[in-house]
Amino acid sequence: MNTLNCPWSGFAPGTTSFCEARLCAWIQSPAIALTGIAYVVMAILIFRDLRATDSWLTRSFAWITLSMGLSSFAFHSSHILLFQAWDLASMFALASAMLVANVQRVWGLASGRLFSALLLCSVALFTYLPMHPGVILFGLILGVALILEIPAAKKTPGYQYGYFRLASVFFAIAFAALRIEKTSLCDPENHFFQWHAVWDTTAAVCYYLLYRHYRQSEALTVAGQ
């Protein structure tokens, strides 16, 4: 295949690769790209559940999930750096929203500036540094968010953790699929099923479940709204 004549060949390529072999087409990895629909469906469910009184932080979960769906489709269709940065931004946005939500629950602070700073710095570092430091950075933000669940639970008695536990189960399935992708079970020529598509589909459900978890508390409402 002469990649120089392919639709996306004129753009700077992304820095990551996946099991599915790339087609010389507008949608290079169809099995993975089309799973962006799962995020869009979850986003629609969140938008339908929102109320006029919800804070910007609660509403951010809807926009983050929608952005994840669109960016995932765009990136896995093109594999270019621009859409990779968008895809990463959507992923880091969720971790940042979780962290800010728990900061709000613990200390009563929900700063849009903190959310923006975390997001911009994370995406810049993940996109332009080698993969390993980027993964560490993402793990750090997500880890702090999860650790803060402990004091947050004490600050918000009666908080229900059913959605959070269910999200953990779906994430375990997603992570397992991601690991399987790295094994001999990977079939590059299969454009109908890929383990990375399982990762994205189950991760999309996690986005919805985490929204349901964090929207419980009135503490998500920013002061003055």
PDB file of C-alpha atoms in Angstrom:
ATOM      1  CA  MET A   1       0.000   0.000   0.000  1.00  0.00           C
ATOM      2  CA  ASN A   2       1.368   3.395  -0.958  1.00  0.00           C
ATOM      3  CA  THR A   3       0.570   5.461   2.118  1.00  0.00           C
ATOM      4  CA  LEU A   4       1.627   8.661   0.367  1.00  0.00           C
ATOM      5  CA  ASN A   5      -1.584   8.543  -1.672  1.00  0.00           C
ATOM      6  CA  CYS A   6      -3.883   7.818   1.284  1.00  0.00           C
ATOM      7  CA  PRO A   7      -6.466  10.411   2.480  1.00  0.00           C
ATOM      8  CA  TRP A   8      -4.646  11.418   5.696  1.00  0.00           C
ATOM      9  CA  SER A   9      -1.068  11.175   4.420  1.00  0.00           C
ATOM     10  CA  GLY A  10      -0.593  14.952   4.301  1.00  0.00           C
ATOM     11  CA  PHE A  11      -1.006  15.382   8.059  1.00  0.00           C
ATOM     12  CA  ALA A  12       1.447  14.839  10.927  1.00  0.00           C
ATOM     13  CA  PRO A  13       0.958  11.233  12.081  1.00  0.00           C
ATOM     14  CA  GLY A  14       0.012  10.279  15.635  1.00  0.00           C
ATOM     15  CA  THR A  15       2.527   8.736  18.008  1.00  0.00           C
ATOM     16  CA  THR A  16       0.580   5.593  18.971  1.00  0.00           C
ATOM     17  CA  SER A  17      -0.288   2.391  17.140  1.00  0.00           C
ATOM     18  CA  PHE A  18      -2.861  -0.342  17.655  1.00  0.00           C
ATOM     19  CA  CYS A  19      -3.426  -3.938  16.593  1.00  0.00           C
ATOM     20  CA  GLU A  20      -5.801  -3.250  13.703  1.00  0.00           C
ATOM     21  CA  ALA A  21      -3.971  -2.807  10.397  1.00  0.00           C
ATOM     22  CA  ARG A  22      -4.634   0.576   8.828  1.00  0.00           C
ATOM     23  CA  LEU A  23      -6.566   0.761   5.596  1.00  0.00           C
ATOM     24  CA  CYS A  24      -5.792   3.312   2.909  1.00  0.00           C
ATOM     25  CA  ALA A  25      -9.178   4.956   3.419  1.00  0.00           C
ATOM     26  CA  TRP A  26     -10.916   7.820   5.176  1.00  0.00           C
ATOM     27  CA  ILE A  27     -11.666   5.402   8.037  1.00  0.00           C
ATOM     28  CA  GLN A  28      -8.366   3.596   8.499  1.00  0.00           C
ATOM     29  CA  SER A  29      -9.354   1.461  11.520  1.00  0.00           C
ATOM     30  CA  PRO A  30     -13.108   0.822  11.180  1.00  0.00           C
ATOM     31  CA  ALA A  31     -13.432  -1.792  13.946  1.00  0.00           C
ATOM     32  CA  ILE A  32     -12.049   0.652  16.510  1.00  0.00           C
ATOM     33  CA  ALA A  33     -13.277   3.947  15.063  1.00  0.00           C
ATOM     34  CA  LEU A  34     -16.943   2.971  15.000  1.00  0.00           C
ATOM     35  CA  THR A  35     -16.926   2.331  18.760  1.00  0.00           C
ATOM     36  CA  GLY A  36     -17.001   6.107  19.130  1.00  0.00           C
ATOM     37  CA  ILE A  37     -20.756   5.652  18.688  1.00  0.00           C
ATOM     38  CA  ALA A  38     -20.883   4.053  22.155  1.00  0.00           C
ATOM     39  CA  TYR A  39     -19.576   7.269  23.735  1.00  0.00           C
ATOM     40  CA  VAL A  40     -22.076   9.353  21.780  1.00  0.00           C
ATOM     41  CA  VAL A  41     -24.946   7.164  23.006  1.00  0.00           C
ATOM     42  CA  MET A  42     -23.751   7.523  26.617  1.00  0.00           C
ATOM     43  CA  ALA A  43     -23.443  11.294  26.122  1.00  0.00           C
ATOM     44  CA  ILE A  44     -27.032  11.479  24.878  1.00  0.00           C
ATOM     45  CA  LEU A  45     -28.190   9.585  27.978  1.00  0.00           C
ATOM     46  CA  ILE A  46     -26.327  12.051  30.195  1.00  0.00           C
ATOM     47  CA  PHE A  47     -27.685  15.109  28.369  1.00  0.00           C
ATOM     48  CA  ARG A  48     -31.228  13.751  28.756  1.00  0.00           C
ATOM     49  CA  ASP A  49     -30.647  13.319  32.499  1.00  0.00           C
ATOM     50  CA  LEU A  50     -29.293  16.821  33.161  1.00  0.00           C
ATOM     51  CA  ARG A  51     -31.384  19.456  34.925  1.00  0.00           C
ATOM     52  CA  ALA A  52     -31.298  23.224  34.540  1.00  0.00           C
ATOM     53  CA  THR A  53     -29.910  23.574  38.076  1.00  0.00           C
ATOM     54  CA  ASP A  54     -26.891  21.326  37.471  1.00  0.00           C
ATOM     55  CA  SER A  55     -23.482  22.940  37.885  1.00  0.00           C
ATOM     56  CA  TRP A  56     -20.830  23.333  35.190  1.00  0.00           C
ATOM     57  CA  LEU A  57     -18.950  20.406  36.721  1.00  0.00           C
ATOM     58  CA  THR A  58     -21.927  18.081  36.485  1.00  0.00           C
ATOM     59  CA  ARG A  59     -22.582  19.207  32.915  1.00  0.00           C
ATOM     60  CA  SER A  60     -18.935  18.701  32.005  1.00  0.00           C
ATOM     61  CA  PHE A  61     -19.393  14.930  32.131  1.00  0.00           C
ATOM     62  CA  ALA A  62     -21.871  15.135  29.244  1.00  0.00           C
ATOM     63  CA  TRP A  63     -19.570  17.257  27.075  1.00  0.00           C
ATOM     64  CA  ILE A  64     -16.506  15.172  27.972  1.00  0.00           C
ATOM     65  CA  THR A  65     -18.278  11.951  26.975  1.00  0.00           C
ATOM     66  CA  LEU A  66     -19.471  13.486  23.700  1.00  0.00           C
ATOM     67  CA  SER A  67     -15.974  14.812  23.003  1.00  0.00           C
ATOM     68  CA  MET A  68     -14.536  11.371  23.726  1.00  0.00           C
ATOM     69  CA  GLY A  69     -16.848   9.775  21.167  1.00  0.00           C
ATOM     70  CA  LEU A  70     -16.137  12.288  18.418  1.00  0.00           C
ATOM     71  CA  SER A  71     -12.404  12.441  19.055  1.00  0.00           C
ATOM     72  CA  SER A  72     -12.065   8.655  19.272  1.00  0.00           C
ATOM     73  CA  PHE A  73     -13.813   8.278  15.920  1.00  0.00           C
ATOM     74  CA  ALA A  74     -11.707  11.040  14.357  1.00  0.00           C
ATOM     75  CA  PHE A  75      -8.404   9.734  15.680  1.00  0.00           C
ATOM     76  CA  HIS A  76      -8.943   6.050  14.856  1.00  0.00           C
ATOM     77  CA  SER A  77     -10.176   7.061  11.415  1.00  0.00           C
ATOM     78  CA  SER A  78      -7.149   9.218  10.635  1.00  0.00           C
ATOM     79  CA  HIS A  79      -4.324   8.386  13.100  1.00  0.00           C
ATOM     80  CA  ILE A  80      -3.063  11.956  12.855  1.00  0.00           C
ATOM     81  CA  LEU A  81      -1.443  13.946  15.671  1.00  0.00           C
ATOM     82  CA  LEU A  82      -4.125  16.665  15.756  1.00  0.00           C
ATOM     83  CA  PHE A  83      -6.945  14.222  16.500  1.00  0.00           C
ATOM     84  CA  GLN A  84      -4.706  12.238  18.849  1.00  0.00           C
ATOM     85  CA  ALA A  85      -4.315  15.375  20.972  1.00  0.00           C
ATOM     86  CA  TRP A  86      -8.114  15.802  20.968  1.00  0.00           C
ATOM     87  CA  ASP A  87      -8.580  12.159  21.950  1.00  0.00           C
ATOM     88  CA  LEU A  88      -6.085  12.515  24.788  1.00  0.00           C
ATOM     89  CA  ALA A  89      -7.724  15.760  25.915  1.00  0.00           C
ATOM     90  CA  SER A  90     -11.057  13.975  26.248  1.00  0.00           C
ATOM     91  CA  MET A  91      -9.474  11.196  28.286  1.00  0.00           C
ATOM     92  CA  PHE A  92      -7.611  13.570  30.570  1.00  0.00           C
ATOM     93  CA  ALA A  93     -10.735  15.709  30.902  1.00  0.00           C
ATOM     94  CA  LEU A  94     -12.548  12.827  32.597  1.00  0.00           C
ATOM     95  CA  ALA A  95      -9.711  12.220  35.073  1.00  0.00           C
ATOM     96  CA  SER A  96      -9.485  15.967  35.748  1.00  0.00           C
ATOM     97  CA  ALA A  97     -13.251  16.239  36.290  1.00  0.00           C
ATOM     98  CA  MET A  98     -13.112  13.337  38.762  1.00  0.00           C
ATOM     99  CA  LEU A  99     -10.274  15.024  40.647  1.00  0.00           C
ATOM    100  CA  VAL A 100     -12.026  18.417  40.765  1.00  0.00           C
ATOM    101  CA  ALA A 101     -15.303  16.740  41.816  1.00  0.00           C
ATOM    102  CA  ASN A 102     -13.584  15.098  44.786  1.00  0.00           C
ATOM    103  CA  VAL A 103     -11.719  18.286  45.679  1.00  0.00           C
ATOM    104  CA  GLN A 104     -15.163  19.882  45.801  1.00  0.00           C
ATOM    105  CA  ARG A 105     -16.550  17.125  48.017  1.00  0.00           C
ATOM    106  CA  VAL A 106     -13.606  17.228  50.421  1.00  0.00           C
ATOM    107  CA  TRP A 107     -12.749  20.926  50.620  1.00  0.00           C
ATOM    108  CA  GLY A 108     -15.775  22.643  49.101  1.00  0.00           C
ATOM    109  CA  LEU A 109     -13.782  23.940  46.128  1.00  0.00           C
ATOM    110  CA  ALA A 110     -14.616  23.357  42.472  1.00  0.00           C
ATOM    111  CA  SER A 111     -12.246  25.467  40.451  1.00  0.00           C
ATOM    112  CA  GLY A 112     -12.633  25.822  36.706  1.00  0.00           C
ATOM    113  CA  ARG A 113      -9.054  27.096  36.639  1.00  0.00           C
ATOM    114  CA  LEU A 114      -7.782  23.913  38.292  1.00  0.00           C
ATOM    115  CA  PHE A 115      -9.702  21.811  35.774  1.00  0.00           C
ATOM    116  CA  SER A 116      -8.352  23.829  32.820  1.00  0.00           C
ATOM    117  CA  ALA A 117      -4.761  23.788  34.105  1.00  0.00           C
ATOM    118  CA  LEU A 118      -4.795  20.030  34.666  1.00  0.00           C
ATOM    119  CA  LEU A 119      -6.244  19.431  31.226  1.00  0.00           C
ATOM    120  CA  LEU A 120      -3.923  21.714  29.243  1.00  0.00           C
ATOM    121  CA  CYS A 121      -0.735  20.598  30.987  1.00  0.00           C
ATOM    122  CA  SER A 122      -1.665  16.923  30.756  1.00  0.00           C
ATOM    123  CA  VAL A 123      -2.450  16.980  27.051  1.00  0.00           C
ATOM    124  CA  ALA A 124       0.670  18.965  26.204  1.00  0.00           C
ATOM    125  CA  LEU A 125       2.935  16.615  28.134  1.00  0.00           C
ATOM    126  CA  PHE A 126       1.233  13.436  26.921  1.00  0.00           C
ATOM    127  CA  THR A 127       1.287  14.518  23.283  1.00  0.00           C
ATOM    128  CA  TYR A 128       4.854  15.767  23.039  1.00  0.00           C
ATOM    129  CA  LEU A 129       6.690  13.587  25.567  1.00  0.00           C
ATOM    130  CA  PRO A 130       7.410   9.868  25.168  1.00  0.00           C
ATOM    131  CA  MET A 131       4.473   7.591  26.002  1.00  0.00           C
ATOM    132  CA  HIS A 132       5.769   6.349  29.376  1.00  0.00           C
ATOM    133  CA  PRO A 133       5.826   9.750  31.178  1.00  0.00           C
ATOM    134  CA  GLY A 134       2.386  10.476  29.751  1.00  0.00           C
ATOM    135  CA  VAL A 135       0.943   7.273  31.167  1.00  0.00           C
ATOM    136  CA  ILE A 136       2.486   8.081  34.550  1.00  0.00           C
ATOM    137  CA  LEU A 137       0.933  11.552  34.469  1.00  0.00           C
ATOM    138  CA  PHE A 138      -2.507  10.183  33.628  1.00  0.00           C
ATOM    139  CA  GLY A 139      -2.162   7.553  36.341  1.00  0.00           C
ATOM    140  CA  LEU A 140      -1.150  10.239  38.841  1.00  0.00           C
ATOM    141  CA  ILE A 141      -4.205  12.414  38.186  1.00  0.00           C
ATOM    142  CA  LEU A 142      -6.559   9.444  38.234  1.00  0.00           C
ATOM    143  CA  GLY A 143      -4.831   7.982  41.306  1.00  0.00           C
ATOM    144  CA  VAL A 144      -5.197  11.196  43.308  1.00  0.00           C
ATOM    145  CA  ALA A 145      -8.856  11.404  42.279  1.00  0.00           C
ATOM    146  CA  LEU A 146      -9.463   7.851  43.484  1.00  0.00           C
ATOM    147  CA  ILE A 147      -7.550   8.354  46.738  1.00  0.00           C
ATOM    148  CA  LEU A 148      -9.708  11.397  47.484  1.00  0.00           C
ATOM    149  CA  GLU A 149     -12.762   9.119  47.364  1.00  0.00           C
ATOM    150  CA  ILE A 150     -11.797   8.002  50.895  1.00  0.00           C
ATOM    151  CA  PRO A 151     -12.030  11.400  52.642  1.00  0.00           C
ATOM    152  CA  ALA A 152     -14.852  12.391  50.284  1.00  0.00           C
ATOM    153  CA  ALA A 153     -16.909   9.430  51.498  1.00  0.00           C
ATOM    154  CA  LYS A 154     -16.470  10.642  55.086  1.00  0.00           C
ATOM    155  CA  LYS A 155     -17.457  14.190  54.116  1.00  0.00           C
ATOM    156  CA  THR A 156     -20.592  13.072  52.277  1.00  0.00           C
ATOM    157  CA  PRO A 157     -22.341  10.456  54.462  1.00  0.00           C
ATOM    158  CA  GLY A 158     -25.088   8.567  52.704  1.00  0.00           C
ATOM    159  CA  TYR A 159     -23.289   8.792  49.376  1.00  0.00           C
ATOM    160  CA  GLN A 160     -24.132   5.682  47.352  1.00  0.00           C
ATOM    161  CA  TYR A 161     -21.251   3.775  45.736  1.00  0.00           C
ATOM    162  CA  GLY A 162     -23.213   1.354  43.540  1.00  0.00           C
ATOM    163  CA  TYR A 163     -22.430   3.224  40.323  1.00  0.00           C
ATOM    164  CA  PHE A 164     -18.783   3.600  41.308  1.00  0.00           C
ATOM    165  CA  ARG A 165     -18.410  -0.129  41.989  1.00  0.00           C
ATOM    166  CA  LEU A 166     -20.110  -0.962  38.700  1.00  0.00           C
ATOM    167  CA  ALA A 167     -17.803   1.463  36.874  1.00  0.00           C
ATOM    168  CA  SER A 168     -14.838  -0.339  38.471  1.00  0.00           C
ATOM    169  CA  VAL A 169     -16.092  -3.676  37.099  1.00  0.00           C
ATOM    170  CA  PHE A 170     -16.468  -2.250  33.587  1.00  0.00           C
ATOM    171  CA  PHE A 171     -13.032  -0.642  33.817  1.00  0.00           C
ATOM    172  CA  ALA A 172     -11.503  -3.992  34.804  1.00  0.00           C
ATOM    173  CA  ILE A 173     -13.081  -5.547  31.701  1.00  0.00           C
ATOM    174  CA  ALA A 174     -11.823  -2.654  29.565  1.00  0.00           C
ATOM    175  CA  PHE A 175      -8.295  -2.928  30.969  1.00  0.00           C
ATOM    176  CA  ALA A 176      -8.271  -6.693  30.402  1.00  0.00           C
ATOM    177  CA  ALA A 177      -9.266  -6.132  26.767  1.00  0.00           C
ATOM    178  CA  LEU A 178      -6.441  -3.633  26.405  1.00  0.00           C
ATOM    179  CA  ARG A 179      -3.953  -6.169  27.708  1.00  0.00           C
ATOM    180  CA  ILE A 180      -5.323  -8.929  25.454  1.00  0.00           C
ATOM    181  CA  GLU A 181      -4.731  -6.626  22.476  1.00  0.00           C
ATOM    182  CA  LYS A 182      -0.998  -6.914  23.170  1.00  0.00           C
ATOM    183  CA  THR A 183      -1.034 -10.734  22.979  1.00  0.00           C
ATOM    184  CA  SER A 184      -1.113 -13.279  20.150  1.00  0.00           C
ATOM    185  CA  LEU A 185      -4.921 -12.951  20.092  1.00  0.00           C
ATOM    186  CA  CYS A 186      -4.418  -9.741  18.149  1.00  0.00           C
ATOM    187  CA  ASP A 187      -5.566 -10.136  14.527  1.00  0.00           C
ATOM    188  CA  PRO A 188      -4.474  -7.065  12.537  1.00  0.00           C
ATOM    189  CA  GLU A 189      -6.540  -7.981   9.471  1.00  0.00           C
ATOM    190  CA  ASN A 190      -9.845  -8.301  11.340  1.00  0.00           C
ATOM    191  CA  HIS A 191     -11.728  -5.070  10.628  1.00  0.00           C
ATOM    192  CA  PHE A 192     -14.933  -6.237  12.321  1.00  0.00           C
ATOM    193  CA  PHE A 193     -13.678  -7.110  15.816  1.00  0.00           C
ATOM    194  CA  GLN A 194     -10.742  -5.748  17.769  1.00  0.00           C
ATOM    195  CA  TRP A 195      -9.994  -5.989  21.491  1.00  0.00           C
ATOM    196  CA  HIS A 196      -9.315  -2.259  21.507  1.00  0.00           C
ATOM    197  CA  ALA A 197     -12.922  -1.819  20.420  1.00  0.00           C
ATOM    198  CA  VAL A 198     -13.967  -3.752  23.542  1.00  0.00           C
ATOM    199  CA  TRP A 199     -11.862  -1.328  25.574  1.00  0.00           C
ATOM    200  CA  ASP A 200     -13.590   1.707  24.069  1.00  0.00           C
ATOM    201  CA  THR A 201     -17.105   0.265  24.363  1.00  0.00           C
ATOM    202  CA  THR A 202     -16.773  -0.697  28.024  1.00  0.00           C
ATOM    203  CA  ALA A 203     -14.928   2.541  28.794  1.00  0.00           C
ATOM    204  CA  ALA A 204     -17.880   4.455  27.331  1.00  0.00           C
ATOM    205  CA  VAL A 205     -20.166   2.782  29.873  1.00  0.00           C
ATOM    206  CA  CYS A 206     -17.690   3.819  32.593  1.00  0.00           C
ATOM    207  CA  TYR A 207     -18.109   7.474  31.569  1.00  0.00           C
ATOM    208  CA  TYR A 208     -21.870   7.233  32.110  1.00  0.00           C
ATOM    209  CA  LEU A 209     -21.557   5.366  35.415  1.00  0.00           C
ATOM    210  CA  LEU A 210     -19.035   7.881  36.762  1.00  0.00           C
ATOM    211  CA  TYR A 211     -21.383  10.695  35.811  1.00  0.00           C
ATOM    212  CA  ARG A 212     -24.141   8.991  37.801  1.00  0.00           C
ATOM    213  CA  HIS A 213     -21.755   8.610  40.733  1.00  0.00           C
ATOM    214  CA  TYR A 214     -20.598  12.216  40.892  1.00  0.00           C
ATOM    215  CA  ARG A 215     -23.919  13.883  40.169  1.00  0.00           C
ATOM    216  CA  GLN A 216     -25.364  12.529  43.433  1.00  0.00           C
ATOM    217  CA  SER A 217     -23.870  15.214  45.606  1.00  0.00           C
ATOM    218  CA  GLU A 218     -25.167  18.759  45.771  1.00  0.00           C
ATOM    219  CA  ALA A 219     -21.561  19.606  46.500  1.00  0.00           C
ATOM    220  CA  LEU A 220     -20.952  19.492  42.732  1.00  0.00           C
ATOM    221  CA  THR A 221     -22.876  22.739  42.455  1.00  0.00           C
ATOM    222  CA  VAL A 222     -20.384  25.558  42.201  1.00  0.00           C
ATOM    223  CA  ALA A 223     -20.774  28.342  44.733  1.00  0.00           C
ATOM    224  CA  GLY A 224     -22.894  31.080  43.271  1.00  0.00           C
ATOM    225  CA  GLN A 225     -24.742  28.876  40.793  1.00  0.00           C
TER     226      GLN A 225
END
